[in-house]
């Protein structure tokens, strides 16, 4: 029988809020137009092959789950947001990928101890509010000798800096919630996983994004499609001066990372480890 960790009433309330956040806008567009290359990269780095039992946590629209399934693995794509799972299933069908889509809270996974050969997450589990609980769960459901593979945005990189720019314009997080970009710090992730893993490796890479002509284009795309950015603007909708401030800061960030070129470099951390 599957075992899960406890989830409090407060956590359930935040779960509802978090689910609604990621249903805003069009995250599958962000996933397919901007970060799609990360999925196959994580699948390859984790050595996923035919017959492997794979869990993709906070799978979104299936950036990791779909290429893992196409590699012949038996995949479950789990996410808190049913809207994303529905869109992911549509994308998978277009690619001819067969896998299971399952609504699940990454802090209380409905799977058994050691059920999977590989547990993966690509810019997904980093957004779970309680980091140690999420790390404990991904370790719990991975079998001894199995692989854990993670891609997370770094605090110093473009996406980490975008969240830093938005922070003054959003309400305080719930008690105990931790900043997502911490998962982009290799020492932090090593501490989360602890001595339960071996062969821990962490490498910084950059995703090349050539979608935007200027910072304003980046800002407007995220204002229309990315849940956390949409939520930030909704929270200050009645304060035009603050809206203008955030507009300017996000556009400046985009221009700074373009630096007169046609593409940005978005830094991320690739972590792989093996269960003891």
CSV table of C-alpha atoms in Angstrom, one decimal:
chain,number,residue,atom,x,y,z
A,1,UNK,CA,0.0,0.0,0.0
A,2,UNK,CA,1.2,3.5,-0.8
A,3,UNK,CA,2.3,5.6,2.2
A,4,UNK,CA,2.4,9.4,2.4
A,5,UNK,CA,3.5,11.9,4.9
A,6,UNK,CA,1.0,14.0,6.8
A,7,UNK,CA,-0.5,17.2,5.4
A,8,UNK,CA,-2.0,19.7,7.8
A,9,UNK,CA,-5.1,21.8,7.3
A,10,UNK,CA,-2.9,24.8,6.7
A,11,UNK,CA,-1.0,22.9,4.1
A,12,UNK,CA,-4.3,22.0,2.4
A,13,UNK,CA,-5.2,25.7,2.2
A,14,UNK,CA,-1.9,26.5,0.6
A,15,UNK,CA,-2.2,23.5,-1.7
A,16,UNK,CA,-5.4,25.1,-3.1
A,17,UNK,CA,-3.7,28.4,-3.5
A,18,UNK,CA,-0.7,26.9,-5.2
A,19,UNK,CA,-2.8,24.8,-7.6
A,20,UNK,CA,-4.7,28.0,-8.6
A,21,UNK,CA,-1.4,29.9,-9.1
A,22,UNK,CA,0.0,27.4,-11.6
A,23,UNK,CA,-3.4,27.3,-13.5
A,24,UNK,CA,-3.0,31.0,-14.2
A,25,UNK,CA,-1.9,32.0,-17.7
A,26,UNK,CA,-0.5,29.3,-20.0
A,27,UNK,CA,2.4,27.5,-18.3
A,28,UNK,CA,2.4,24.8,-21.0
A,29,UNK,CA,3.3,27.5,-23.5
A,30,UNK,CA,6.2,28.6,-21.3
A,31,UNK,CA,7.3,25.0,-21.0
A,32,UNK,CA,7.1,24.2,-24.7
A,33,UNK,CA,8.4,27.5,-26.1
A,34,UNK,CA,11.2,28.3,-23.6
A,35,UNK,CA,12.3,25.4,-21.4
A,36,UNK,CA,11.5,22.3,-23.5
A,37,UNK,CA,15.2,21.4,-24.1
A,38,UNK,CA,15.7,20.8,-20.3
A,39,UNK,CA,13.5,17.7,-20.3
A,40,UNK,CA,15.5,15.5,-22.6
A,41,UNK,CA,18.7,16.8,-21.0
A,42,UNK,CA,17.6,15.6,-17.6
A,43,UNK,CA,16.4,12.3,-19.0
A,44,UNK,CA,19.8,11.7,-20.6
A,45,UNK,CA,21.8,12.8,-17.6
A,46,UNK,CA,19.8,10.4,-15.4
A,47,UNK,CA,20.4,7.5,-17.7
A,48,UNK,CA,16.8,6.7,-18.3
A,49,UNK,CA,16.1,3.8,-20.6
A,50,UNK,CA,13.6,1.1,-21.6
A,51,UNK,CA,11.8,-0.5,-18.8
A,52,UNK,CA,12.8,2.0,-16.1
A,53,UNK,CA,10.0,2.9,-13.6
A,54,UNK,CA,10.1,6.7,-13.6
A,55,UNK,CA,8.3,9.3,-11.5
A,56,UNK,CA,8.3,12.9,-12.7
A,57,UNK,CA,7.4,15.2,-9.7
A,58,UNK,CA,5.7,18.5,-10.4
A,59,UNK,CA,5.7,17.4,-14.0
A,60,UNK,CA,3.8,20.4,-15.4
A,61,UNK,CA,3.1,19.7,-19.1
A,62,UNK,CA,5.5,16.8,-19.2
A,63,UNK,CA,8.9,18.3,-20.3
A,64,UNK,CA,10.6,15.3,-18.6
A,65,UNK,CA,7.9,12.7,-18.5
A,66,UNK,CA,7.3,12.7,-22.2
A,67,UNK,CA,10.9,12.2,-23.4
A,68,UNK,CA,11.3,9.6,-20.6
A,69,UNK,CA,8.3,7.7,-22.0
A,70,UNK,CA,9.6,8.0,-25.5
A,71,UNK,CA,12.9,6.5,-24.3
A,72,UNK,CA,10.8,3.4,-23.3
A,73,UNK,CA,10.4,4.0,-19.6
A,74,UNK,CA,7.2,3.3,-17.6
A,75,UNK,CA,6.4,6.9,-16.5
A,76,UNK,CA,4.1,8.5,-14.0
A,77,UNK,CA,3.8,12.3,-14.4
A,78,UNK,CA,2.6,13.8,-11.1
A,79,UNK,CA,1.5,17.4,-10.5
A,80,UNK,CA,-0.7,19.3,-8.1
A,81,UNK,CA,-2.4,21.1,-10.9
A,82,UNK,CA,-5.0,19.1,-12.9
A,83,UNK,CA,-5.1,21.7,-15.6
A,84,UNK,CA,-1.4,21.2,-16.4
A,85,UNK,CA,-1.8,17.4,-16.4
A,86,UNK,CA,-4.7,17.7,-18.9
A,87,UNK,CA,-2.6,19.8,-21.2
A,88,UNK,CA,0.4,17.5,-20.7
A,89,UNK,CA,-1.7,14.5,-21.7
A,90,UNK,CA,-2.7,16.3,-24.9
A,91,UNK,CA,0.9,17.0,-25.7
A,92,UNK,CA,1.9,13.5,-25.0
A,93,UNK,CA,-0.7,12.1,-27.3
A,94,UNK,CA,0.5,14.3,-30.1
A,95,UNK,CA,4.0,12.9,-29.6
A,96,UNK,CA,2.8,9.3,-29.4
A,97,UNK,CA,4.0,9.0,-25.8
A,98,UNK,CA,2.2,6.6,-23.4
A,99,UNK,CA,2.4,7.4,-19.7
A,100,UNK,CA,0.2,7.8,-16.6
A,101,UNK,CA,-0.9,11.3,-15.4
A,102,UNK,CA,-1.6,11.6,-11.7
A,103,UNK,CA,-2.6,14.5,-9.5
A,104,UNK,CA,-0.3,14.5,-6.4
A,105,UNK,CA,1.1,16.8,-3.8
A,106,UNK,CA,4.9,16.5,-3.9
A,107,UNK,CA,5.0,16.8,-0.1
A,108,UNK,CA,2.7,13.8,0.3
A,109,UNK,CA,3.2,11.5,-2.7
A,110,UNK,CA,0.6,8.7,-3.1
A,111,UNK,CA,3.3,6.1,-3.9
A,112,UNK,CA,5.0,3.3,-2.1
A,113,UNK,CA,8.5,3.2,-0.6
A,114,UNK,CA,11.1,2.4,-3.3
A,115,UNK,CA,8.5,2.2,-6.0
A,116,UNK,CA,10.6,3.9,-8.8
A,117,UNK,CA,13.9,3.3,-10.4
A,118,UNK,CA,14.3,7.0,-11.1
A,119,UNK,CA,12.7,10.1,-9.5
A,120,UNK,CA,13.0,13.3,-11.6
A,121,UNK,CA,11.9,16.9,-11.5
A,122,UNK,CA,12.7,19.7,-13.9
A,123,UNK,CA,12.1,23.2,-12.5
A,124,UNK,CA,9.2,21.7,-10.6
A,125,UNK,CA,9.9,20.4,-7.1
A,126,UNK,CA,11.8,23.6,-6.4
A,127,UNK,CA,8.5,25.4,-6.2
A,128,UNK,CA,7.1,23.2,-3.4
A,129,UNK,CA,6.9,25.3,-0.3
A,130,UNK,CA,8.5,23.0,2.3
A,131,UNK,CA,11.8,21.9,0.8
A,132,UNK,CA,12.8,19.2,3.3
A,133,UNK,CA,9.4,17.5,3.2
A,134,UNK,CA,9.6,17.4,-0.6
A,135,UNK,CA,13.2,16.1,-0.6
A,136,UNK,CA,12.2,13.4,1.9
A,137,UNK,CA,9.4,12.3,-0.3
A,138,UNK,CA,11.4,12.0,-3.5
A,139,UNK,CA,14.0,10.0,-1.6
A,140,UNK,CA,11.3,7.8,0.0
A,141,UNK,CA,9.7,6.7,-3.3
A,142,UNK,CA,13.1,5.9,-5.0
A,143,UNK,CA,14.4,2.4,-4.7
A,144,UNK,CA,17.9,1.6,-3.2
A,145,UNK,CA,20.4,2.1,-6.0
A,146,UNK,CA,17.9,4.2,-8.0
A,147,UNK,CA,18.5,7.6,-9.5
A,148,UNK,CA,17.4,11.1,-8.4
A,149,UNK,CA,17.7,13.8,-11.1
A,150,UNK,CA,16.8,17.5,-10.6
A,151,UNK,CA,17.0,20.7,-12.6
A,152,UNK,CA,16.5,23.9,-10.8
A,153,UNK,CA,17.0,27.6,-11.5
A,154,UNK,CA,19.9,29.1,-9.6
A,155,UNK,CA,19.5,32.1,-7.3
A,156,UNK,CA,22.1,34.0,-9.3
A,157,UNK,CA,20.7,33.2,-12.7
A,158,UNK,CA,18.1,35.0,-14.7
A,159,UNK,CA,15.0,33.2,-13.3
A,160,UNK,CA,16.3,33.6,-9.7
A,161,UNK,CA,16.8,37.3,-10.4
A,162,UNK,CA,13.3,37.6,-11.8
A,163,UNK,CA,11.8,36.2,-8.6
A,164,UNK,CA,14.0,38.6,-6.6
A,165,UNK,CA,12.6,41.4,-8.6
A,166,UNK,CA,9.0,40.3,-8.0
A,167,UNK,CA,9.5,39.6,-4.3
A,168,UNK,CA,8.7,43.1,-3.1
A,169,UNK,CA,5.4,43.1,-5.0
A,170,UNK,CA,3.9,39.9,-3.7
A,171,UNK,CA,2.4,39.0,-0.3
A,172,UNK,CA,4.4,37.1,2.4
A,173,UNK,CA,4.7,33.4,1.9
A,174,UNK,CA,2.9,31.0,4.3
A,175,UNK,CA,4.8,30.1,7.5
A,176,UNK,CA,7.6,27.7,6.8
A,177,UNK,CA,7.6,28.2,3.0
A,178,UNK,CA,11.1,28.6,1.5
A,179,UNK,CA,12.3,30.4,-1.6
A,180,UNK,CA,12.3,28.2,-4.7
A,181,UNK,CA,15.8,29.3,-6.0
A,182,UNK,CA,17.5,27.7,-3.0
A,183,UNK,CA,17.2,24.4,-4.9
A,184,UNK,CA,19.8,26.0,-7.3
A,185,UNK,CA,22.5,25.9,-4.6
A,186,UNK,CA,24.4,22.6,-4.8
A,187,UNK,CA,25.3,22.6,-1.1
A,188,UNK,CA,21.7,23.2,-0.1
A,189,UNK,CA,20.4,20.3,-2.2
A,190,UNK,CA,23.2,18.1,-0.9
A,191,UNK,CA,22.0,18.9,2.7
A,192,UNK,CA,18.4,18.2,1.7
A,193,UNK,CA,19.2,14.7,0.4
A,194,UNK,CA,21.8,14.1,3.2
A,195,UNK,CA,23.6,10.8,3.5
A,196,UNK,CA,20.7,8.9,2.0
A,197,UNK,CA,22.4,9.3,-1.4
A,198,UNK,CA,25.8,8.7,-3.0
A,199,UNK,CA,27.4,9.7,-6.2
A,200,UNK,CA,26.1,13.3,-5.8
A,201,UNK,CA,27.0,15.5,-8.8
A,202,UNK,CA,26.0,19.1,-9.4
A,203,UNK,CA,26.7,21.1,-12.5
A,204,UNK,CA,25.8,24.6,-13.6
A,205,UNK,CA,24.6,25.0,-17.2
A,206,UNK,CA,22.8,27.7,-19.1
A,207,UNK,CA,19.6,27.4,-21.2
A,208,UNK,CA,19.8,29.6,-24.3
A,209,UNK,CA,16.6,31.5,-24.8
A,210,UNK,CA,16.2,33.4,-28.1
A,211,UNK,CA,12.5,34.1,-27.9
A,212,UNK,CA,12.6,37.8,-27.1
A,213,UNK,CA,13.8,40.9,-29.0
A,214,UNK,CA,14.0,43.0,-25.9
A,215,UNK,CA,13.3,43.1,-22.1
A,216,UNK,CA,9.8,44.4,-22.7
A,217,UNK,CA,9.0,41.5,-24.8
A,218,UNK,CA,10.1,39.1,-22.1
A,219,UNK,CA,8.1,41.0,-19.5
A,220,UNK,CA,4.9,41.0,-21.5
A,221,UNK,CA,5.2,37.3,-22.3
A,222,UNK,CA,5.5,36.4,-18.7
A,223,UNK,CA,2.8,38.8,-17.6
A,224,UNK,CA,0.4,37.0,-20.0
A,225,UNK,CA,1.5,33.4,-19.5
A,226,UNK,CA,3.5,32.7,-16.2
A,227,UNK,CA,1.4,32.1,-13.1
A,228,UNK,CA,3.8,33.7,-10.5
A,229,UNK,CA,4.2,36.8,-12.6
A,230,UNK,CA,0.5,37.1,-13.3
A,231,UNK,CA,-0.2,36.7,-9.5
A,232,UNK,CA,2.3,39.4,-8.7
A,233,UNK,CA,0.6,41.9,-11.0
A,234,UNK,CA,-2.8,41.0,-9.8
A,235,UNK,CA,-1.8,41.8,-6.2
A,236,UNK,CA,-0.9,45.4,-7.2
A,237,UNK,CA,-3.5,45.9,-9.9
A,238,UNK,CA,-5.0,48.9,-7.9
A,239,UNK,CA,-1.6,50.5,-7.5
A,240,UNK,CA,-0.5,51.9,-10.9
A,241,UNK,CA,2.8,53.3,-9.6
A,242,UNK,CA,3.9,49.9,-8.3
A,243,UNK,CA,2.7,48.3,-11.6
A,244,UNK,CA,4.9,50.8,-13.5
A,245,UNK,CA,7.8,50.0,-11.2
A,246,UNK,CA,7.6,46.3,-11.7
A,247,UNK,CA,7.2,46.8,-15.4
A,248,UNK,CA,10.4,48.8,-15.5
A,249,UNK,CA,12.3,46.3,-13.3
A,250,UNK,CA,11.4,43.3,-15.4
A,251,UNK,CA,12.1,45.0,-18.7
A,252,UNK,CA,15.5,46.2,-17.4
A,253,UNK,CA,16.3,42.6,-16.2
A,254,UNK,CA,15.5,41.3,-19.6
A,255,UNK,CA,17.5,43.9,-21.4
A,256,UNK,CA,20.5,43.3,-19.1
A,257,UNK,CA,20.5,39.6,-19.8
A,258,UNK,CA,20.1,40.2,-23.6
A,259,UNK,CA,23.0,42.7,-23.4
A,260,UNK,CA,22.4,43.7,-27.0
A,261,UNK,CA,22.4,40.2,-28.3
A,262,UNK,CA,19.5,38.1,-29.7
A,263,UNK,CA,19.5,35.5,-26.8
A,264,UNK,CA,19.6,35.2,-23.0
A,265,UNK,CA,21.4,32.6,-21.0
A,266,UNK,CA,19.3,31.3,-18.1
A,267,UNK,CA,21.5,29.5,-15.6
A,268,UNK,CA,20.3,26.3,-13.9
A,269,UNK,CA,21.7,23.5,-11.7
A,270,UNK,CA,21.7,19.9,-12.8
A,271,UNK,CA,21.8,17.4,-9.9
A,272,UNK,CA,22.1,13.7,-10.1
A,273,UNK,CA,22.5,11.3,-7.2
A,274,UNK,CA,22.0,7.6,-6.5
A,275,UNK,CA,20.1,6.2,-3.6
A,276,UNK,CA,22.2,4.1,-1.1
